[in-house]
Coordinates of C-alpha atoms in Angstrom, one line a residue:
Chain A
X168 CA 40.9 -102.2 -202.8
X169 CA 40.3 -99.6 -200.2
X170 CA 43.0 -97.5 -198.8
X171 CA 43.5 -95.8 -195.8
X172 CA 46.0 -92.7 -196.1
X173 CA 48.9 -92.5 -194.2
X174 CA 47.9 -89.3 -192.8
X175 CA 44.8 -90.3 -191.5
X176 CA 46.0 -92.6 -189.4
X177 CA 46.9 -91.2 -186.5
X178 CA 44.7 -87.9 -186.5
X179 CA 41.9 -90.8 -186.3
X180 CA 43.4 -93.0 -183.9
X181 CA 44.4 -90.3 -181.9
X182 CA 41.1 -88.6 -181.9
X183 CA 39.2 -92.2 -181.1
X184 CA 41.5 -92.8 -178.1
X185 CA 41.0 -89.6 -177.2
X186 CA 37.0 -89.8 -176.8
X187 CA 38.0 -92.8 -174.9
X188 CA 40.2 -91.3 -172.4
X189 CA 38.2 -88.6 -171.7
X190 CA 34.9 -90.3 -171.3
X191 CA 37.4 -92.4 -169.0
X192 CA 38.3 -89.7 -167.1
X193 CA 34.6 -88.2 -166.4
X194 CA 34.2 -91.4 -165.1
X195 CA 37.3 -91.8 -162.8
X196 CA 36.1 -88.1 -161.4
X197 CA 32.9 -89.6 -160.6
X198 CA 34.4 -91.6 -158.0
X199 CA 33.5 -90.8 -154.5
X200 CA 36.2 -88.8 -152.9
X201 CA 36.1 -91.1 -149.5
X202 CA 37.1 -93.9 -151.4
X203 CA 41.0 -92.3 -151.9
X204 CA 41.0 -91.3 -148.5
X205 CA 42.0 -95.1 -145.9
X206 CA 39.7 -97.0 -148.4
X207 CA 40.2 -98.2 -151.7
X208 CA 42.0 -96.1 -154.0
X209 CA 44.3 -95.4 -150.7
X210 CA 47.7 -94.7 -152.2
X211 CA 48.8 -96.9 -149.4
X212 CA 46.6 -99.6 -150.2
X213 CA 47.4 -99.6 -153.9
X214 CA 51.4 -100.0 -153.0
X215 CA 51.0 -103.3 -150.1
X216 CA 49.9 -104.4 -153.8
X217 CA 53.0 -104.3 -155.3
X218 CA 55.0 -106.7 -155.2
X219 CA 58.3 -104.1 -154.7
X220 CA 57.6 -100.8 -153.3
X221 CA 60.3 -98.9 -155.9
X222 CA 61.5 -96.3 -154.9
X223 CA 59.4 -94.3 -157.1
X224 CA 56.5 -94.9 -155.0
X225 CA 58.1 -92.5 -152.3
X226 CA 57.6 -89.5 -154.7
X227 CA 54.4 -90.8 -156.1
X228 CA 52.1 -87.7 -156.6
X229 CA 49.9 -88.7 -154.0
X230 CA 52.3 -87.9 -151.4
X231 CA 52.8 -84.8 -153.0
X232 CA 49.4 -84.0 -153.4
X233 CA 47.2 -85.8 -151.5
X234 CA 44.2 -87.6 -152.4
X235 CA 43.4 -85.5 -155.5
X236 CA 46.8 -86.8 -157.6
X237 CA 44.6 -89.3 -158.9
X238 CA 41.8 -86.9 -160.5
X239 CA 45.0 -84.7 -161.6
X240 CA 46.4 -87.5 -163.6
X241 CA 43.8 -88.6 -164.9
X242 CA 42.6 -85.0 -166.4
X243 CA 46.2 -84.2 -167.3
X244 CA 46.1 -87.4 -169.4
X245 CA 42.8 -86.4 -171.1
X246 CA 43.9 -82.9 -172.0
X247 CA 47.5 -84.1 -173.8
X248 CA 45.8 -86.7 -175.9
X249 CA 42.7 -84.1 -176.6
X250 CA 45.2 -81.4 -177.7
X251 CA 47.8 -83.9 -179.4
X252 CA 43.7 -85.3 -181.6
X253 CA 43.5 -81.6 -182.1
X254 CA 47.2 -80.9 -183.6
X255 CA 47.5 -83.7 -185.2
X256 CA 45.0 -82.8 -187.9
X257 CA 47.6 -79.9 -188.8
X258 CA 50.4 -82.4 -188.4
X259 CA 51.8 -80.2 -185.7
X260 CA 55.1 -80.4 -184.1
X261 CA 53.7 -81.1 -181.0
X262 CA 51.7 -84.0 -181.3
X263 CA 55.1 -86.8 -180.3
X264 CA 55.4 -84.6 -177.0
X265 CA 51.4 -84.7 -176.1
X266 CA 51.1 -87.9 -176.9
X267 CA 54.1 -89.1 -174.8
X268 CA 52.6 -87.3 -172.1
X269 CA 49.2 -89.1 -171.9
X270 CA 50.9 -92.4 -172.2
X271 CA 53.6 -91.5 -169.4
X272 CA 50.2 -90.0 -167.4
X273 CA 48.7 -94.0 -168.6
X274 CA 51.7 -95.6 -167.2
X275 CA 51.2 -93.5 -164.2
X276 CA 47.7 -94.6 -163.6
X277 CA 48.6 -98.3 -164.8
X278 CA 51.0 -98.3 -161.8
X279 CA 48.9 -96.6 -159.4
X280 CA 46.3 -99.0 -159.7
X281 CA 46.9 -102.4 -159.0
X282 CA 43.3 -103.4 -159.5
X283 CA 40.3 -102.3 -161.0
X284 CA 42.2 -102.0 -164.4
X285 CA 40.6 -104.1 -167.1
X286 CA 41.2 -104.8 -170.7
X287 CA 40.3 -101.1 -172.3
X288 CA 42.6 -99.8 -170.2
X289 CA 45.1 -102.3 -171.5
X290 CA 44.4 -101.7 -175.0
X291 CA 44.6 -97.5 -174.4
X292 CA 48.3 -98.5 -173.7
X293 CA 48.9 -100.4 -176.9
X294 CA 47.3 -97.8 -178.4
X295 CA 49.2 -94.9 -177.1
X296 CA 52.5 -96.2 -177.7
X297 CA 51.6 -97.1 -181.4
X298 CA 50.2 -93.5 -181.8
X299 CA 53.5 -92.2 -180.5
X300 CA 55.8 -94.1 -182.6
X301 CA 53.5 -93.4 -185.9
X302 CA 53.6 -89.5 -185.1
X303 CA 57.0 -89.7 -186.0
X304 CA 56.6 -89.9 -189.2
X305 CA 56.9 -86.7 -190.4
X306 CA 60.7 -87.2 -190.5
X307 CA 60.2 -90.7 -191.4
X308 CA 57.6 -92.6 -192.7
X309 CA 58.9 -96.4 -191.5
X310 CA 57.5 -95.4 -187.7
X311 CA 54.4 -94.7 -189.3
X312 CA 54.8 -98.5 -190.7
X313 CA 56.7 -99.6 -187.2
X314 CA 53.5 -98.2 -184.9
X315 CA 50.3 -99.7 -187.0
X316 CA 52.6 -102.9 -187.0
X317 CA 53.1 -102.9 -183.8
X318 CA 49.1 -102.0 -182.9
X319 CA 47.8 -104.2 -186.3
X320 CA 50.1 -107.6 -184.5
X321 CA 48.9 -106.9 -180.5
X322 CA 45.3 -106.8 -182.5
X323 CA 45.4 -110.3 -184.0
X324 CA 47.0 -111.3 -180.7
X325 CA 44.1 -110.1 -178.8
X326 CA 41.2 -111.3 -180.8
X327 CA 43.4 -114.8 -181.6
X328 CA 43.8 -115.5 -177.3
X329 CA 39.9 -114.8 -176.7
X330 CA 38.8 -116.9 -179.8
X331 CA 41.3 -119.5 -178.7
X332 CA 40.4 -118.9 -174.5
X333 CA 37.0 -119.5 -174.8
X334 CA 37.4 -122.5 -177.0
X335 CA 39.0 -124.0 -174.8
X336 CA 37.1 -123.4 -171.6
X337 CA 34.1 -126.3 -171.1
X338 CA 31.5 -123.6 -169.9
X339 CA 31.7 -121.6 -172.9
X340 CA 31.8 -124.6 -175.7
X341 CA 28.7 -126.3 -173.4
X342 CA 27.4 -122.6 -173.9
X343 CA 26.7 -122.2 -169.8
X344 CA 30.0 -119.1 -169.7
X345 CA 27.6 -117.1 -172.1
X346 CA 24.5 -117.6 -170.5
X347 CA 25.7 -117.1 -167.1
X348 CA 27.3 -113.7 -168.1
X349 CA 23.8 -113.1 -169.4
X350 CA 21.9 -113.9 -166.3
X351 CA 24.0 -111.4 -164.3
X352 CA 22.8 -107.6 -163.1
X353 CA 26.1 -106.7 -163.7
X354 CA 26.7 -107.6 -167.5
X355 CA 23.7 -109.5 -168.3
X356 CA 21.0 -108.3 -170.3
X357 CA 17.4 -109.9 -169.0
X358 CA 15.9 -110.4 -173.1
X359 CA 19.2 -112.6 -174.1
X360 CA 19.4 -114.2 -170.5
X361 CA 15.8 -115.5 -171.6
X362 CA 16.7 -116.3 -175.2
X363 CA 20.3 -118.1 -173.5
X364 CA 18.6 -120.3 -171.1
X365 CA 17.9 -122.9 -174.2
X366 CA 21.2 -124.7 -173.6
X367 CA 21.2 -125.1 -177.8
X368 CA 20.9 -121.7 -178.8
X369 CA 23.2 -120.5 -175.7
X370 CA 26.2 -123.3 -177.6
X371 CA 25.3 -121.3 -180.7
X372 CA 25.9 -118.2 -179.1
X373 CA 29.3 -119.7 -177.6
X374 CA 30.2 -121.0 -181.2
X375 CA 29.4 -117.8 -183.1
X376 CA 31.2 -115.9 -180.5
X377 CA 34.7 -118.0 -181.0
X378 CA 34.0 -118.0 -184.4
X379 CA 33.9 -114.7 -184.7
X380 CA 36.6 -113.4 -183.1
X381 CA 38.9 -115.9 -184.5
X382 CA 37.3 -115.1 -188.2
X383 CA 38.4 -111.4 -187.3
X384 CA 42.0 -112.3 -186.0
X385 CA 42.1 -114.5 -189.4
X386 CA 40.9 -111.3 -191.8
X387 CA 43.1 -108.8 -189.8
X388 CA 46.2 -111.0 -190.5
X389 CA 45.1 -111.9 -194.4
X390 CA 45.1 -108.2 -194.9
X391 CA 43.3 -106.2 -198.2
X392 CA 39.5 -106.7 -197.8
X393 CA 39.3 -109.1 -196.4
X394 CA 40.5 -107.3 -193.2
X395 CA 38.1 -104.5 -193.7
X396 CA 35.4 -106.7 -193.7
X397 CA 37.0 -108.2 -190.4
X398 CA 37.4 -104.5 -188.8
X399 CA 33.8 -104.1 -189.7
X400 CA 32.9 -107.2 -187.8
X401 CA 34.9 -106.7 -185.1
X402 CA 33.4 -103.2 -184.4
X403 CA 30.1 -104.4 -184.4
X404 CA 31.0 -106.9 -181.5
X405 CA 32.4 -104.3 -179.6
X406 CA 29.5 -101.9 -180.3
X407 CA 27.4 -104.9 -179.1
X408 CA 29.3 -105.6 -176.4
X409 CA 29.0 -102.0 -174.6
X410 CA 25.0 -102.1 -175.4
X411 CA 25.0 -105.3 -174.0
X412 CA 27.3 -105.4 -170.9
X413 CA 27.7 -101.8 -170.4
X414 CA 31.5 -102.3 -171.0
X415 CA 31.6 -99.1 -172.9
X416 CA 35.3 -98.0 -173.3
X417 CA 36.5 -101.0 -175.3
X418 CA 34.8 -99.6 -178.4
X419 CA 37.0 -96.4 -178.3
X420 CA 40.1 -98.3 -176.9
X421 CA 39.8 -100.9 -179.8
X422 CA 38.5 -98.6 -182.5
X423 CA 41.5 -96.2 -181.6
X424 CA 43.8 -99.3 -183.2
X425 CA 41.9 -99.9 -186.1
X426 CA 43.0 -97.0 -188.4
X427 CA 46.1 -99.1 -187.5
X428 CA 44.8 -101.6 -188.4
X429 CA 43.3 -100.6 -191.6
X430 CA 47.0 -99.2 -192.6
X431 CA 48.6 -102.2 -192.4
X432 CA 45.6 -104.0 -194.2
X433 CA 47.3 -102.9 -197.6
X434 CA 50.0 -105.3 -198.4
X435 CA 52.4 -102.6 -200.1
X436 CA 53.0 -101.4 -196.7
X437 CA 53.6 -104.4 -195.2
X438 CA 56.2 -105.1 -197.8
X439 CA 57.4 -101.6 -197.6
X440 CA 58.3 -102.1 -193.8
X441 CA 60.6 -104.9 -194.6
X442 CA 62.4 -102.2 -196.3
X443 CA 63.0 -99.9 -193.3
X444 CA 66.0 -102.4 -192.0
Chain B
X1484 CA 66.9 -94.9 -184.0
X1485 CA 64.2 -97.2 -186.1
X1486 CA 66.2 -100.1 -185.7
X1487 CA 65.7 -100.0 -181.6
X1488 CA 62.0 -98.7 -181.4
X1489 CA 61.3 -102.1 -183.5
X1490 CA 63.4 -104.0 -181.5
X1491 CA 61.8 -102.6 -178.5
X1492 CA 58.2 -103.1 -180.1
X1493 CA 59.4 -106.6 -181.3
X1494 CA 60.1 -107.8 -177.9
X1495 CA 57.1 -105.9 -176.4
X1496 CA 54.9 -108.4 -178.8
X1497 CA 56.8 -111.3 -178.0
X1498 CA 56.3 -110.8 -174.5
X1499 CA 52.5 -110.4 -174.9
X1500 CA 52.2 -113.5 -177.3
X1501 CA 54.4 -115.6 -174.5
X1502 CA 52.1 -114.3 -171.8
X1503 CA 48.8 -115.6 -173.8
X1504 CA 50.4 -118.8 -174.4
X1505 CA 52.6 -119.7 -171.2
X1506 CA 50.3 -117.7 -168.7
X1507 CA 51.9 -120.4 -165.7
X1508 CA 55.5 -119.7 -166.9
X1509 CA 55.2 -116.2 -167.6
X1510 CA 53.3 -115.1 -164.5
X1511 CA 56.2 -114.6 -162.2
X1512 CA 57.4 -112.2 -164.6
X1513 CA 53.5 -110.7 -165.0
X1514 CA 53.3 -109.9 -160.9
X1515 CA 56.7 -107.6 -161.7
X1516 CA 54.8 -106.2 -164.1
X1517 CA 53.8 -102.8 -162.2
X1518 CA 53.0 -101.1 -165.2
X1519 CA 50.9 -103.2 -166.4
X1520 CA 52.8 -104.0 -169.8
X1521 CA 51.8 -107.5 -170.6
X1522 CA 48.5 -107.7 -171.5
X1523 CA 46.0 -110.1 -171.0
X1524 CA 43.5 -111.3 -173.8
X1525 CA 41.3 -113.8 -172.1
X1526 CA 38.5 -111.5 -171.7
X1527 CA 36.1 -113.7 -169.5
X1528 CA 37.6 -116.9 -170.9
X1529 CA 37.7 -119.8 -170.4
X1530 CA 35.6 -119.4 -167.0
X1531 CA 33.9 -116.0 -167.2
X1532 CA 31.9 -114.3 -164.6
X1533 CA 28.3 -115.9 -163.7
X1534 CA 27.9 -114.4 -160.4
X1535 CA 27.0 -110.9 -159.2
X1536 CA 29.0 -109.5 -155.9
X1537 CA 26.9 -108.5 -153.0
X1538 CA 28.4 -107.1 -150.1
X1539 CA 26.8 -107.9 -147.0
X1540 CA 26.7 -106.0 -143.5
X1541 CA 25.7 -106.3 -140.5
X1542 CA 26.0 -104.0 -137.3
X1543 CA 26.6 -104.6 -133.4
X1544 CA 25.1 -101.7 -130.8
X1545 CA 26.4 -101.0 -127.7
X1546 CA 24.5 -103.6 -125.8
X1547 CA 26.6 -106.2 -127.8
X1548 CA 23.5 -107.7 -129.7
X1549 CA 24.3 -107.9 -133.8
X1550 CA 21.7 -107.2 -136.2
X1551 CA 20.7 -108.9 -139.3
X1552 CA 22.3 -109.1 -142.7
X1553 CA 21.8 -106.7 -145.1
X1554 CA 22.8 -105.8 -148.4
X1555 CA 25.0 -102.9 -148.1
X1556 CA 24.3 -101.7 -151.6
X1557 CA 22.6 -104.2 -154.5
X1558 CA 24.5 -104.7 -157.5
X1559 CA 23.4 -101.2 -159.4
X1560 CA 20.4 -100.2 -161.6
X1561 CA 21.4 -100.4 -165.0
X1562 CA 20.7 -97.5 -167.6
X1563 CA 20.7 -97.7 -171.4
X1564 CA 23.0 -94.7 -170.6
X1565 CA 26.1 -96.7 -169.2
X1566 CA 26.8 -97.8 -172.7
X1567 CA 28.2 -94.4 -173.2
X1568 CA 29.1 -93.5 -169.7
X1569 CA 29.3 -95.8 -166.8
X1570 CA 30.3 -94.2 -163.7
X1571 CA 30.1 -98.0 -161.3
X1572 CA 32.4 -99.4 -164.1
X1573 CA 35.5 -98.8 -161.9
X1574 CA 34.4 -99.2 -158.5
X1575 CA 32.6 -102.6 -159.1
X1576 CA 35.4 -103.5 -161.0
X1577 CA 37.6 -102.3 -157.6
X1578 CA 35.7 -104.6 -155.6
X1579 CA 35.5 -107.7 -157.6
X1580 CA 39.3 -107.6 -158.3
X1581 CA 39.4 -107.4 -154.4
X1582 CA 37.2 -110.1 -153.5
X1583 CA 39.5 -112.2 -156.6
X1584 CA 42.5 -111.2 -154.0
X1585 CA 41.1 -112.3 -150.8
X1586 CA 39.9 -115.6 -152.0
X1587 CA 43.3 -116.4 -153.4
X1588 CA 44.7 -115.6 -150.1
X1589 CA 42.0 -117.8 -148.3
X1590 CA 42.9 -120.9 -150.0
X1591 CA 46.3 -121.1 -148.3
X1592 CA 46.2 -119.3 -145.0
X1593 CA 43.7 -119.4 -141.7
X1594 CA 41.0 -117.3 -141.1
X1595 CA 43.3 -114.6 -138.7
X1596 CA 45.9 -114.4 -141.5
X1597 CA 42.8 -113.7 -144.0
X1598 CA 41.2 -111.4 -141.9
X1599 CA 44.0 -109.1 -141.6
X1600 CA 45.2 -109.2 -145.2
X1601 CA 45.2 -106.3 -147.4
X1602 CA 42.4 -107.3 -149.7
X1603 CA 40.2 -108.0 -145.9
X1604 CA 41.2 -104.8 -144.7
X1605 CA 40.7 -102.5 -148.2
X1606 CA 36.7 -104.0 -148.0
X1607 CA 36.7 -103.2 -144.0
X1608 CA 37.4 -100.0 -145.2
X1609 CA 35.3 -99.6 -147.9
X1610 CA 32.2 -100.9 -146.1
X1611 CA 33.2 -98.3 -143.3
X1612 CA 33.3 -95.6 -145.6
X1613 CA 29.9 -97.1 -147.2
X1614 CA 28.4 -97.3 -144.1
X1615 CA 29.4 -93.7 -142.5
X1616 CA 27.9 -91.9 -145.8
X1617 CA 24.8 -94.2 -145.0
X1618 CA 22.8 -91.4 -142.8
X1619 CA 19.4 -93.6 -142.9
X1620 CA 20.3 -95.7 -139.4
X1621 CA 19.6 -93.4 -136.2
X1622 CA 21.4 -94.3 -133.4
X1623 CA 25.3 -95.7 -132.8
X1624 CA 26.6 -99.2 -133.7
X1625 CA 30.6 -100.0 -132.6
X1626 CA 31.3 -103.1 -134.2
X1627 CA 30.8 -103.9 -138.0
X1628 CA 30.8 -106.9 -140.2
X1629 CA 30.4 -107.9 -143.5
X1630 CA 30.2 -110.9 -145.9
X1631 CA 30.9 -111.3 -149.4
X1632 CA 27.9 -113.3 -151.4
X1633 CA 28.0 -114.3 -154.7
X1634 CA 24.2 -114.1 -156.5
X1635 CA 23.6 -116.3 -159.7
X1636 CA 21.1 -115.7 -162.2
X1637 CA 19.8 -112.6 -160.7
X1638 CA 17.8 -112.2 -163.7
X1639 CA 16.1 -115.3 -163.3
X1640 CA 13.7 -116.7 -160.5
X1641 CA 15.7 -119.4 -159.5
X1642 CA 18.3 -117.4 -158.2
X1643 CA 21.3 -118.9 -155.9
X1644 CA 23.3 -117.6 -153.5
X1645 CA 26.7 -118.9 -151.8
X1646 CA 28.4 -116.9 -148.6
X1647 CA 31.7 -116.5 -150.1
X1648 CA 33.5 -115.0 -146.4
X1649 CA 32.6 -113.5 -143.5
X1650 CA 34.8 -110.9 -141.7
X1651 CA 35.4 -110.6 -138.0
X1652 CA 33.9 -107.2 -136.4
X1653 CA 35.7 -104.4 -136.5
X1654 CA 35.2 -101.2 -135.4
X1655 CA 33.6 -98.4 -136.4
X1656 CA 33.2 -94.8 -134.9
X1657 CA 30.2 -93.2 -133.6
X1658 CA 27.5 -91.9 -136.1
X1659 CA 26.6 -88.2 -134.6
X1660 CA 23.4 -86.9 -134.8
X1661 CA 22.8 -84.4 -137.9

């Protein structure tokens, strides 16, 4: 049975979110500056959001400085989870601090932004705190065990709701969800919009879609090959998924929890985490 | 130590799995939520996006006469590139969470309540903002206002549109000549 080592794990999580958050952040500095300035990304608009303005919000960076706290964040959280991929491979000291620094800089960003978040971003988060509770391991290896648990469960949860979601919607089970996401400029593609618009082969597409991610939910939680083969399945959706739909950042936000993932595919340590209470 | 990071994990998934599974009883707790800690797994299910979002614009000059609709930008060109890189993920993203926001608040106010609602007034200003970069239209204009139109099947011939909501004018200052 394939193994992953334990000290794999989180150089190559770490080093697949951090591809992830910094092709995220080249793309939150592409943002027009106007729109953080009485438009959009308005610190001011982003808290009538809220549904409490904390006290928090009063020394949010923006009021300390300016429109630009954004773009600081944002590269601030790039560089601790580059340089914590970087240490890591060396097992360094430092990697627990840098990695608690992108996520708090994530959690900044999370709050900041009210909207315009979407499901990569959520997954970075998981991620990030798994990472950070793995890279303690050094002093003891049940975190290493706690994290990919903790990123391995979120996983099946994930992959279980969409299966389960879609299932139960009536436009994706009379196959019109899939080919309407097809037919759109947005996240369509035009050569499966044409191959879609046959309502039998659009209810396939539905079908293998549920199927699919409920098969990989099913092989993550079974565990030993079984879930590799389900890691390998699941990758390939999300590779297809970013060709397709241009949603490119969920194949570094998921990947990032695979090595997780792959961990916890081997039932000794499963067993072995039991033992950690 | 170990003993409270799993309980704090533990309750971390519990609160996820709840969310997925009691979205209606768990969503007071979800609009709290300002860091954006419970997770939501539906990913375009069960009634995913068909539509593209079209902003809409039109112009009044100074002799009080409004212009025609226009597109204020159409939904972008796509590059084999933006699999890797896609620089309009977060701004379209931006605007269609915005346009979720002031159709919510539409179904249960009037039309003065709507117009002067956050979400109204974030795509007053955004359209603005759009429309000052825009140097291509000589001339001033003092009143702006724009629509939000929902396109399906835009890769197909038999596309539809629907006027989703129209704005009141506002205003909008004085282009000067370059």
């Amino acid at each position: 049975m394939p193994d992953l080592a334990p000290s794999l794990v989180v150089p190559v999580s770490t080093g697949l979110a951090a591809v992830g958050v910094l092709v995220g952040c080249v793309e939150d500095l592409s943002i027009p500056s106007r729109l953080f300035r009485r438009n959009v990304y308005d610190w001011r608009y982003c808290l009538a959001f809220q549904p409490h303005r904390l006290r928090l919000s009063a020394a949010s960076c923006d009021v300390i400085f300016g429109s630009g706290a954004f773009r600081l964040v944002s590269i601030t959280r790039a560089a601790a989870i580059t340089m914590a991929a970087v240490t890591s491979v060396f097992e360094s000291y430092f990697v627990p601090y840098l990695v608690g620094s992108a996520l708090l800089a994530h959690l900044y960003l999370m709050y900041r932004l009210p909207y315009s978040l979407d499901g990569a971003d959520q997954m970075i988060l998981i991620v990030l705190a798994g990472i950070l509770v793995m890279s303690f391991a050094q002093g003891n290896p049940c975190y290493l065990r706690l994290g990919a648990a903790f990123v391995t469960i979120q996983v099946i949860i994930a992959y279980a709701t969409a299966s389960l979601a879609k299932a139960l919607g009536v436009s994706w089970r009379s196959g019109k969800g899939p080919a309407g996401i097809a037919s759109t400029i947005m996240f369509g593609n035009t050569a499966l919009s044409r191959w879609l618009q046959a309502t039998s082969t659009a209810r396939v597409a539905a079908a293998l879609t549920m199927l699919g991610l409920g098969g990989a939910a099913l092989g993550i939680a079974m565990g030993g090959v079984v879930a590799w083969a389900a890691v390998a399945l699941a990758m390939a959706f999300h590779i297809g998924v970013a060709v397709l739909m241009d949603l490119n950042l969920f194949v570094w936000a998921f990947g990032a929890a695979m090595p997780a993932v792959l961990y916890m595919a081997d039932w000794s340590n499963r067993i072995a985490l039991t033992m950690c209470f | 130590m170990t003993t409270g990071i799993a309980l704090v994990l533990a309750t971390w998934v519990a609160v996820s799995l709840a969310y997925q599974v009691f979205p209606e009883v768990l969503g007071r707790l979800r609009q709290h939520d300002v860091l954006g800690l419970i997770p939501n797994y539906k990913f375009f299910a069960p009634d995913p996006v068909t539509y593209d979002l079209v902003l809409l614009v039109r112009t009044r000059s100074g002799s009080g006469r409004w212009g025609d609709w226009s597109a204020l930008e159409a939904v972008c060109n796509r590059r084999a590139a933006f699999s890797l890189f896609n620089p309009y993920r977060r701004t379209y993203k931006t605007l269609s969470d915005l346009v979720s926001a002031l159709l919510k608040v539409s179904e249960n106010h009037d039309v003065h309540k709507v117009a002067c609602s956050t979400p109204a007034l974030a795509l007053a200003d955004y359209v603005r903002a759009q429309l000052l970069a825009l140097r291509d239209s000589p001339g001033t204009y003092e009143m702006f206002s724009y629509g939000v139109c929902f396109v399906h099947a835009s890769r197909h011939e038999n596309t539809a549109s629907t006027l989703g909501f129209v704005s009141p004018a506002f205003p909008i200052r004085e282009l000067a000549d370059a």
